[in-house]
mmCIF file of C-alpha atoms in Angstrom:
data_model
loop_
_atom_site.group_PDB
_atom_site.id
_atom_site.type_symbol
_atom_site.label_atom_id
_atom_site.label_comp_id
_atom_site.label_asym_id
_atom_site.label_seq_id
_atom_site.Cartn_x
_atom_site.Cartn_y
_atom_site.Cartn_z
ATOM 1 C CA MET K 1 12.445 -39.755 -9.843
ATOM 2 C CA ASP K 2 8.599 -39.638 -10.177
ATOM 3 C CA PHE K 3 7.515 -38.202 -13.570
ATOM 4 C CA SER K 4 3.831 -38.560 -12.633
ATOM 5 C CA SER K 5 4.285 -35.316 -10.577
ATOM 6 C CA LEU K 6 4.557 -33.504 -13.869
ATOM 7 C CA ARG K 7 1.115 -34.507 -14.815
ATOM 8 C CA GLU K 8 -0.230 -33.346 -11.464
ATOM 9 C CA THR K 9 0.882 -29.787 -12.177
ATOM 10 C CA GLN K 10 -1.897 -27.887 -14.020
ATOM 11 C CA PRO K 11 -1.008 -25.908 -17.296
ATOM 12 C CA HIS K 12 -1.778 -22.548 -15.509
ATOM 13 C CA GLU K 13 0.706 -23.496 -12.718
ATOM 14 C CA TYR K 14 3.366 -23.850 -15.380
ATOM 15 C CA ILE K 15 2.334 -20.500 -16.874
ATOM 16 C CA ILE K 16 2.581 -18.839 -13.451
ATOM 17 C CA ARG K 17 6.065 -20.167 -12.833
ATOM 18 C CA PHE K 18 7.209 -18.939 -16.253
ATOM 19 C CA LEU K 19 5.752 -15.488 -15.733
ATOM 20 C CA PHE K 20 6.991 -15.292 -12.163
ATOM 21 C CA GLY K 21 10.519 -16.413 -13.146
ATOM 22 C CA GLY K 22 10.501 -13.923 -16.065
ATOM 23 C CA VAL K 23 9.332 -11.052 -13.852
ATOM 24 C CA CYS K 24 11.904 -11.811 -11.178
ATOM 25 C CA THR K 25 14.712 -11.945 -13.695
ATOM 26 C CA VAL K 26 13.635 -8.662 -15.405
ATOM 27 C CA SER K 27 13.234 -6.974 -11.976
ATOM 28 C CA ALA K 28 16.752 -8.104 -10.823
ATOM 29 C CA GLY K 29 18.155 -6.461 -14.122
ATOM 30 C CA LEU K 30 16.106 -3.227 -13.569
ATOM 31 C CA ILE K 31 17.098 -2.950 -9.830
ATOM 32 C CA ALA K 32 20.797 -3.480 -10.894
ATOM 33 C CA LYS K 33 20.423 -0.756 -13.562
ATOM 34 C CA ARG K 34 18.747 1.701 -11.094
ATOM 35 C CA TYR K 35 20.664 1.064 -7.884
ATOM 36 C CA GLY K 36 23.948 -0.531 -9.160
ATOM 37 C CA PRO K 37 25.386 -4.069 -8.894
ATOM 38 C CA GLY K 38 25.566 -3.977 -5.034
ATOM 39 C CA ILE K 39 21.811 -4.057 -4.538
ATOM 40 C CA GLY K 40 21.184 -5.761 -7.832
ATOM 41 C CA GLY K 41 23.288 -8.717 -6.982
ATOM 42 C CA LEU K 42 21.240 -9.425 -3.889
ATOM 43 C CA PHE K 43 18.387 -10.242 -6.177
ATOM 44 C CA LEU K 44 20.330 -12.941 -8.017
ATOM 45 C CA ALA K 45 19.654 -14.983 -4.932
ATOM 46 C CA PHE K 46 16.047 -13.898 -4.660
ATOM 47 C CA PRO K 47 13.775 -16.966 -3.629
ATOM 48 C CA ALA K 48 12.062 -16.867 -7.023
ATOM 49 C CA ILE K 49 10.652 -20.500 -7.230
ATOM 50 C CA PHE K 50 10.285 -21.037 -3.546
ATOM 51 C CA PRO K 51 6.656 -19.730 -2.591
ATOM 52 C CA ALA K 52 5.162 -21.283 -5.655
ATOM 53 C CA SER K 53 6.900 -24.577 -5.125
ATOM 54 C CA ALA K 54 6.005 -24.818 -1.491
ATOM 55 C CA SER K 55 2.367 -23.982 -2.238
ATOM 56 C CA LEU K 56 2.259 -26.582 -5.014
ATOM 57 C CA ILE K 57 3.707 -29.221 -2.742
ATOM 58 C CA GLU K 58 1.141 -28.500 -0.096
ATOM 59 C CA ASN K 59 -1.773 -28.571 -2.655
ATOM 60 C CA HIS K 60 -0.562 -31.817 -4.276
ATOM 61 C CA GLU K 61 -0.210 -33.619 -0.975
ATOM 62 C CA LYS K 62 -3.730 -32.448 0.020
ATOM 63 C CA LYS K 63 -5.168 -33.696 -3.307
ATOM 64 C CA ARG K 64 -3.394 -37.161 -2.939
ATOM 65 C CA LYS K 65 -4.971 -37.615 0.654
ATOM 66 C CA ALA K 66 -8.280 -36.245 -0.574
ATOM 67 C CA GLU K 67 -8.377 -39.118 -3.195
ATOM 68 C CA HIS K 68 -8.327 -41.605 -0.380
ATOM 69 C CA GLY K 69 -11.046 -39.724 1.578
ATOM 70 C CA PHE K 70 -8.643 -38.035 4.146
ATOM 71 C CA ASN K 71 -7.936 -34.326 4.936
ATOM 72 C CA GLY K 72 -4.261 -33.833 4.045
ATOM 73 C CA THR K 73 -3.907 -30.361 5.085
ATOM 74 C CA ILE K 74 -1.405 -30.919 7.895
ATOM 75 C CA ARG K 75 0.414 -33.510 5.843
ATOM 76 C CA GLY K 76 0.773 -31.001 2.985
ATOM 77 C CA ARG K 77 2.118 -28.272 5.232
ATOM 78 C CA LEU K 78 4.646 -30.675 6.742
ATOM 79 C CA ALA K 79 5.781 -31.779 3.235
ATOM 80 C CA ALA K 80 6.198 -27.991 2.359
ATOM 81 C CA SER K 81 8.261 -27.710 5.529
ATOM 82 C CA ILE K 82 10.524 -30.682 4.488
ATOM 83 C CA ASP K 83 11.002 -29.010 1.092
ATOM 84 C CA ALA K 84 11.943 -25.727 2.734
ATOM 85 C CA SER K 85 14.452 -27.612 4.904
ATOM 86 C CA GLY K 86 15.993 -28.990 1.827
ATOM 87 C CA ALA K 87 16.139 -25.581 0.222
ATOM 88 C CA SER K 88 18.048 -24.245 3.273
ATOM 89 C CA LEU K 89 20.802 -26.748 2.381
ATOM 90 C CA GLY K 90 20.638 -25.624 -1.188
ATOM 91 C CA CYS K 91 21.296 -22.083 -0.036
ATOM 92 C CA ILE K 92 24.803 -22.956 1.219
ATOM 93 C CA GLY K 93 25.471 -24.300 -2.259
ATOM 94 C CA LEU K 94 24.023 -21.208 -3.723
ATOM 95 C CA ALA K 95 26.383 -19.089 -1.608
ATOM 96 C CA MET K 96 29.315 -21.249 -2.897
ATOM 97 C CA PHE K 97 28.026 -20.715 -6.376
ATOM 98 C CA ALA K 98 28.179 -16.918 -5.908
ATOM 99 C CA LEU K 99 31.597 -17.080 -4.276
ATOM 100 C CA THR K 100 32.867 -19.216 -7.323
ATOM 101 C CA LEU K 101 31.544 -16.472 -9.692
ATOM 102 C CA ARG K 102 33.006 -13.735 -7.588
ATOM 103 C CA MET K 103 36.434 -15.278 -7.650
ATOM 104 C CA ALA K 104 36.560 -16.620 -11.341
ATOM 105 C CA LEU K 105 34.556 -14.180 -13.412
ATOM 106 C CA PRO K 106 37.368 -11.504 -13.751
ATOM 107 C CA GLY K 107 39.747 -13.071 -16.251
ATOM 108 C CA HIS K 108 37.728 -16.160 -17.271
ATOM 109 C CA VAL K 109 35.222 -16.916 -19.954
ATOM 110 C CA ALA K 110 31.578 -16.379 -18.426
ATOM 111 C CA LEU K 111 30.300 -19.681 -19.753
ATOM 112 C CA HIS K 112 33.197 -21.732 -18.278
ATOM 113 C CA THR K 113 32.694 -19.919 -14.914
ATOM 114 C CA LEU K 114 28.947 -20.637 -14.896
ATOM 115 C CA VAL K 115 29.417 -24.292 -15.610
ATOM 116 C CA ALA K 116 32.100 -24.455 -12.909
ATOM 117 C CA ALA K 117 29.951 -22.553 -10.374
ATOM 118 C CA SER K 118 26.937 -24.829 -11.255
ATOM 119 C CA VAL K 119 29.083 -27.855 -10.441
ATOM 120 C CA VAL K 120 30.102 -26.384 -7.129
ATOM 121 C CA TRP K 121 26.451 -25.667 -6.314
ATOM 122 C CA ILE K 122 25.097 -29.155 -7.037
ATOM 123 C CA THR K 123 28.135 -30.881 -5.422
ATOM 124 C CA ILE K 124 28.016 -28.857 -2.180
ATOM 125 C CA SER K 125 24.236 -29.006 -2.025
ATOM 126 C CA SER K 126 24.105 -32.793 -2.523
ATOM 127 C CA LEU K 127 26.939 -33.419 -0.210
ATOM 128 C CA LEU K 128 25.247 -31.459 2.587
ATOM 129 C CA TRP K 129 22.019 -33.252 1.904
ATOM 130 C CA SER K 130 23.777 -36.575 2.115
ATOM 131 C CA ILE K 131 25.344 -35.617 5.415
ATOM 132 C CA SER K 132 21.962 -34.476 6.715
ATOM 133 C CA ARG K 133 20.263 -37.571 5.384
ATOM 134 C CA HIS K 134 22.617 -40.018 7.035
ATOM 135 C CA ARG K 135 22.645 -37.914 10.261
ATOM 136 C CA ILE K 136 26.395 -38.268 10.434
ATOM 137 C CA PHE K 137 26.813 -35.494 12.998
ATOM 138 C CA HIS K 138 23.759 -36.836 14.874
ATOM 139 C CA LYS K 139 25.431 -40.247 15.296
ATOM 140 C CA ARG K 140 28.614 -38.656 16.571
ATOM 141 C CA LYS K 141 26.685 -36.645 19.115
ATOM 142 C CA LYS K 142 24.881 -39.979 20.260
ATOM 143 C CA LEU K 143 28.223 -41.571 20.546
ATOM 144 C CA THR K 144 29.650 -38.792 22.608
ATOM 145 C CA ASP K 145 26.542 -38.916 24.812
ATOM 146 C CA GLN K 146 27.085 -42.631 25.303
ATOM 147 C CA ARG K 147 30.739 -42.169 26.170
ATOM 148 C CA ARG K 148 29.738 -39.451 28.694
ATOM 149 C CA GLN K 149 27.318 -41.909 30.276
ATOM 150 C CA ASP K 150 29.920 -44.647 30.342
ATOM 151 C CA VAL K 151 32.273 -42.183 32.221
ATOM 152 C CA MET N 1 13.996 -3.141 -24.635
ATOM 153 C CA SER N 2 14.921 -6.306 -26.420
ATOM 154 C CA GLU N 3 17.492 -7.019 -23.694
ATOM 155 C CA PHE N 4 14.614 -7.091 -21.069
ATOM 156 C CA VAL N 5 12.437 -9.351 -23.346
ATOM 157 C CA MET N 6 15.297 -11.628 -23.599
ATOM 158 C CA ARG N 7 15.932 -11.652 -19.801
ATOM 159 C CA PHE N 8 12.173 -12.267 -19.292
ATOM 160 C CA LEU N 9 12.166 -15.341 -21.638
ATOM 161 C CA ILE N 10 15.410 -16.830 -20.384
ATOM 162 C CA GLY N 11 14.530 -16.117 -16.773
ATOM 163 C CA GLY N 12 11.048 -17.839 -17.183
ATOM 164 C CA ALA N 13 12.486 -20.865 -18.920
ATOM 165 C CA VAL N 14 15.363 -21.394 -16.415
ATOM 166 C CA VAL N 15 13.019 -20.992 -13.374
ATOM 167 C CA SER N 16 10.412 -23.337 -14.906
ATOM 168 C CA LEU N 17 13.080 -25.913 -15.732
ATOM 169 C CA PHE N 18 14.538 -25.995 -12.117
ATOM 170 C CA ALA N 19 10.936 -26.047 -10.748
ATOM 171 C CA ALA N 20 10.047 -29.087 -13.014
ATOM 172 C CA ILE N 21 13.337 -30.815 -11.893
ATOM 173 C CA GLY N 22 12.363 -30.307 -8.202
ATOM 174 C CA ASP N 23 8.858 -31.802 -9.018
ATOM 175 C CA VAL N 24 10.170 -35.061 -10.269
ATOM 176 C CA LEU N 25 12.909 -35.658 -7.724
ATOM 177 C CA ARG N 26 12.373 -37.762 -4.601
ATOM 178 C CA PRO N 27 12.618 -37.535 -1.641
ATOM 179 C CA LYS N 28 11.151 -34.102 -1.023
ATOM 180 C CA SER N 29 14.076 -32.971 1.124
ATOM 181 C CA PHE N 30 16.383 -33.562 -1.881
ATOM 182 C CA ALA N 31 13.966 -31.944 -4.308
ATOM 183 C CA GLY N 32 14.006 -28.999 -1.946
ATOM 184 C CA LEU N 33 17.602 -28.236 -2.952
ATOM 185 C CA PHE N 34 16.254 -27.138 -6.320
ATOM 186 C CA GLY N 35 14.125 -24.514 -4.606
ATOM 187 C CA ALA N 36 17.471 -22.686 -4.066
ATOM 188 C CA ALA N 37 18.828 -23.249 -7.522
ATOM 189 C CA PRO N 38 20.701 -20.394 -9.006
ATOM 190 C CA SER N 39 18.106 -19.794 -11.580
ATOM 191 C CA ILE N 40 18.035 -16.023 -11.901
ATOM 192 C CA ALA N 41 21.929 -15.896 -11.819
ATOM 193 C CA LEU N 42 22.176 -18.515 -14.601
ATOM 194 C CA ALA N 43 19.659 -16.626 -16.584
ATOM 195 C CA THR N 44 21.350 -13.250 -16.217
ATOM 196 C CA VAL N 45 25.189 -13.521 -15.640
ATOM 197 C CA GLY N 46 25.967 -14.319 -19.292
ATOM 198 C CA LEU N 47 23.946 -11.215 -20.537
ATOM 199 C CA THR N 48 25.408 -8.989 -17.820
ATOM 200 C CA THR N 49 28.973 -10.015 -18.659
ATOM 201 C CA SER N 50 28.419 -9.356 -22.395
ATOM 202 C CA LYS N 51 26.736 -6.060 -21.770
ATOM 203 C CA GLN N 52 28.583 -4.574 -18.797
ATOM 204 C CA GLY N 53 31.741 -6.649 -18.461
ATOM 205 C CA SER N 54 32.963 -9.286 -16.026
ATOM 206 C CA GLN N 55 33.985 -6.876 -13.318
ATOM 207 C CA TYR N 56 30.339 -5.637 -13.030
ATOM 208 C CA ALA N 57 29.135 -9.238 -12.971
ATOM 209 C CA ALA N 58 31.646 -10.101 -10.279
ATOM 210 C CA ALA N 59 30.390 -7.289 -8.189
ATOM 211 C CA GLU N 60 26.929 -8.595 -8.465
ATOM 212 C CA ALA N 61 28.186 -12.046 -7.556
ATOM 213 C CA HIS N 62 29.690 -10.538 -4.505
ATOM 214 C CA SER N 63 26.323 -9.233 -3.253
ATOM 215 C CA MET N 64 24.722 -12.515 -4.308
ATOM 216 C CA ILE N 65 26.591 -14.178 -1.388
ATOM 217 C CA PHE N 66 24.580 -11.978 1.000
ATOM 218 C CA GLY N 67 21.421 -12.757 -0.767
ATOM 219 C CA ALA N 68 22.092 -16.483 -0.449
ATOM 220 C CA ILE N 69 22.927 -16.088 3.303
ATOM 221 C CA ALA N 70 19.511 -14.369 3.590
ATOM 222 C CA PHE N 71 17.840 -17.045 1.635
ATOM 223 C CA PHE N 72 19.284 -19.658 4.045
ATOM 224 C CA ILE N 73 17.771 -17.793 7.027
ATOM 225 C CA TYR N 74 14.461 -17.342 5.288
ATOM 226 C CA ALA N 75 14.237 -21.076 4.286
ATOM 227 C CA ILE N 76 14.917 -22.201 7.817
ATOM 228 C CA SER N 77 12.371 -19.774 9.129
ATOM 229 C CA VAL N 78 9.699 -21.057 6.676
ATOM 230 C CA SER N 79 10.543 -24.760 7.603
ATOM 231 C CA ARG N 80 10.296 -24.089 11.262
ATOM 232 C CA VAL N 81 7.061 -22.013 11.092
ATOM 233 C CA LEU N 82 5.342 -24.588 8.807
ATOM 234 C CA ALA N 83 6.373 -27.530 11.005
ATOM 235 C CA ARG N 84 5.560 -25.774 14.343
ATOM 236 C CA TYR N 85 2.462 -23.783 13.516
ATOM 237 C CA LYS N 86 1.019 -25.820 10.531
ATOM 238 C CA THR N 87 0.067 -22.500 8.709
ATOM 239 C CA ALA N 88 -0.713 -22.492 5.005
ATOM 240 C CA ALA N 89 2.322 -22.489 2.795
ATOM 241 C CA LEU N 90 1.690 -19.427 0.426
ATOM 242 C CA PRO N 91 0.991 -16.801 2.919
ATOM 243 C CA THR N 92 3.712 -18.089 5.181
ATOM 244 C CA THR N 93 6.334 -17.994 2.463
ATOM 245 C CA ILE N 94 5.229 -14.554 1.269
ATOM 246 C CA ILE N 95 4.983 -12.945 4.708
ATOM 247 C CA LEU N 96 8.392 -14.375 5.750
ATOM 248 C CA MET N 97 9.848 -12.891 2.515
ATOM 249 C CA SER N 98 10.353 -9.777 4.739
ATOM 250 C CA VAL N 99 13.068 -11.807 6.487
ATOM 251 C CA TRP N 100 14.931 -12.182 3.193
ATOM 252 C CA PHE N 101 14.725 -8.500 2.455
ATOM 253 C CA ALA N 102 15.764 -7.415 6.030
ATOM 254 C CA VAL N 103 18.730 -9.856 6.240
ATOM 255 C CA SER N 104 20.117 -9.342 2.739
ATOM 256 C CA ILE N 105 19.894 -5.633 2.760
ATOM 257 C CA GLY N 106 21.204 -5.621 6.424
ATOM 258 C CA LEU N 107 24.232 -7.749 5.500
ATOM 259 C CA TRP N 108 24.983 -5.684 2.349
ATOM 260 C CA ARG N 109 24.940 -2.377 4.401
ATOM 261 C CA TRP N 110 27.034 -3.989 7.140
ATOM 262 C CA TRP N 111 29.590 -5.215 4.680
ATOM 263 C CA GLY N 112 29.649 -1.810 3.040
ATOM 264 C CA ARG N 113 31.130 -0.303 6.242
ATOM 265 C CA PHE N 114 34.203 -2.354 5.873
ATOM 266 C CA SER N 115 34.852 -1.665 2.083
#
């Protein structure tokens, strides 16, 4: 954890996030009201934080490099790319979150279901990240390639 | 009206909270998981259940699966474009949002044929 990142974020950036999050949530409710839960439900998985986060990561990396007299444009964009790659793993957890809600909501207390679905989301996402981090499947592929060469 | 004010405040707070968690976590690939946090769902499902019932909320959750699959394809597209073409993050993420719209609505319509 690096709490100094919180100080790097400007007050107006926090305000933009809050407004954007609020607008996205209200829009999801309005769309569901107008077009029904089918279309409305899609917007529960709307990438609300994503564009602002990617842009902030790029800007923060650029600023850090600029403090040392370097142009960090490319580094900032690559950092945003790594963040997006992590988000793609989180999306699989997000789908499992939705599936848990879909299966458990009828007949269970909403709060309990939300807690269970959140646990599923963070567990699946972290597990996938760990697998990706340790390149478990990559190692297996390497071993298979090695065996092929041996044969 | 008060329902939408409440949605706005809760949604803004939850989205900001997950964004702040993503800021402090390291490495960046792990922090990225929080870019796909179920922030809007956490902010709205409780309210939806209390107003429209759990069946309605379950129907929304069903569609949310398609939205999440679309988000997955969108996030991979953004990651690949940024890494390969080194374009600016904000315009790239906004332009590629069309991928999310196309995939999520396409999947929802495709699934509708079977139900």
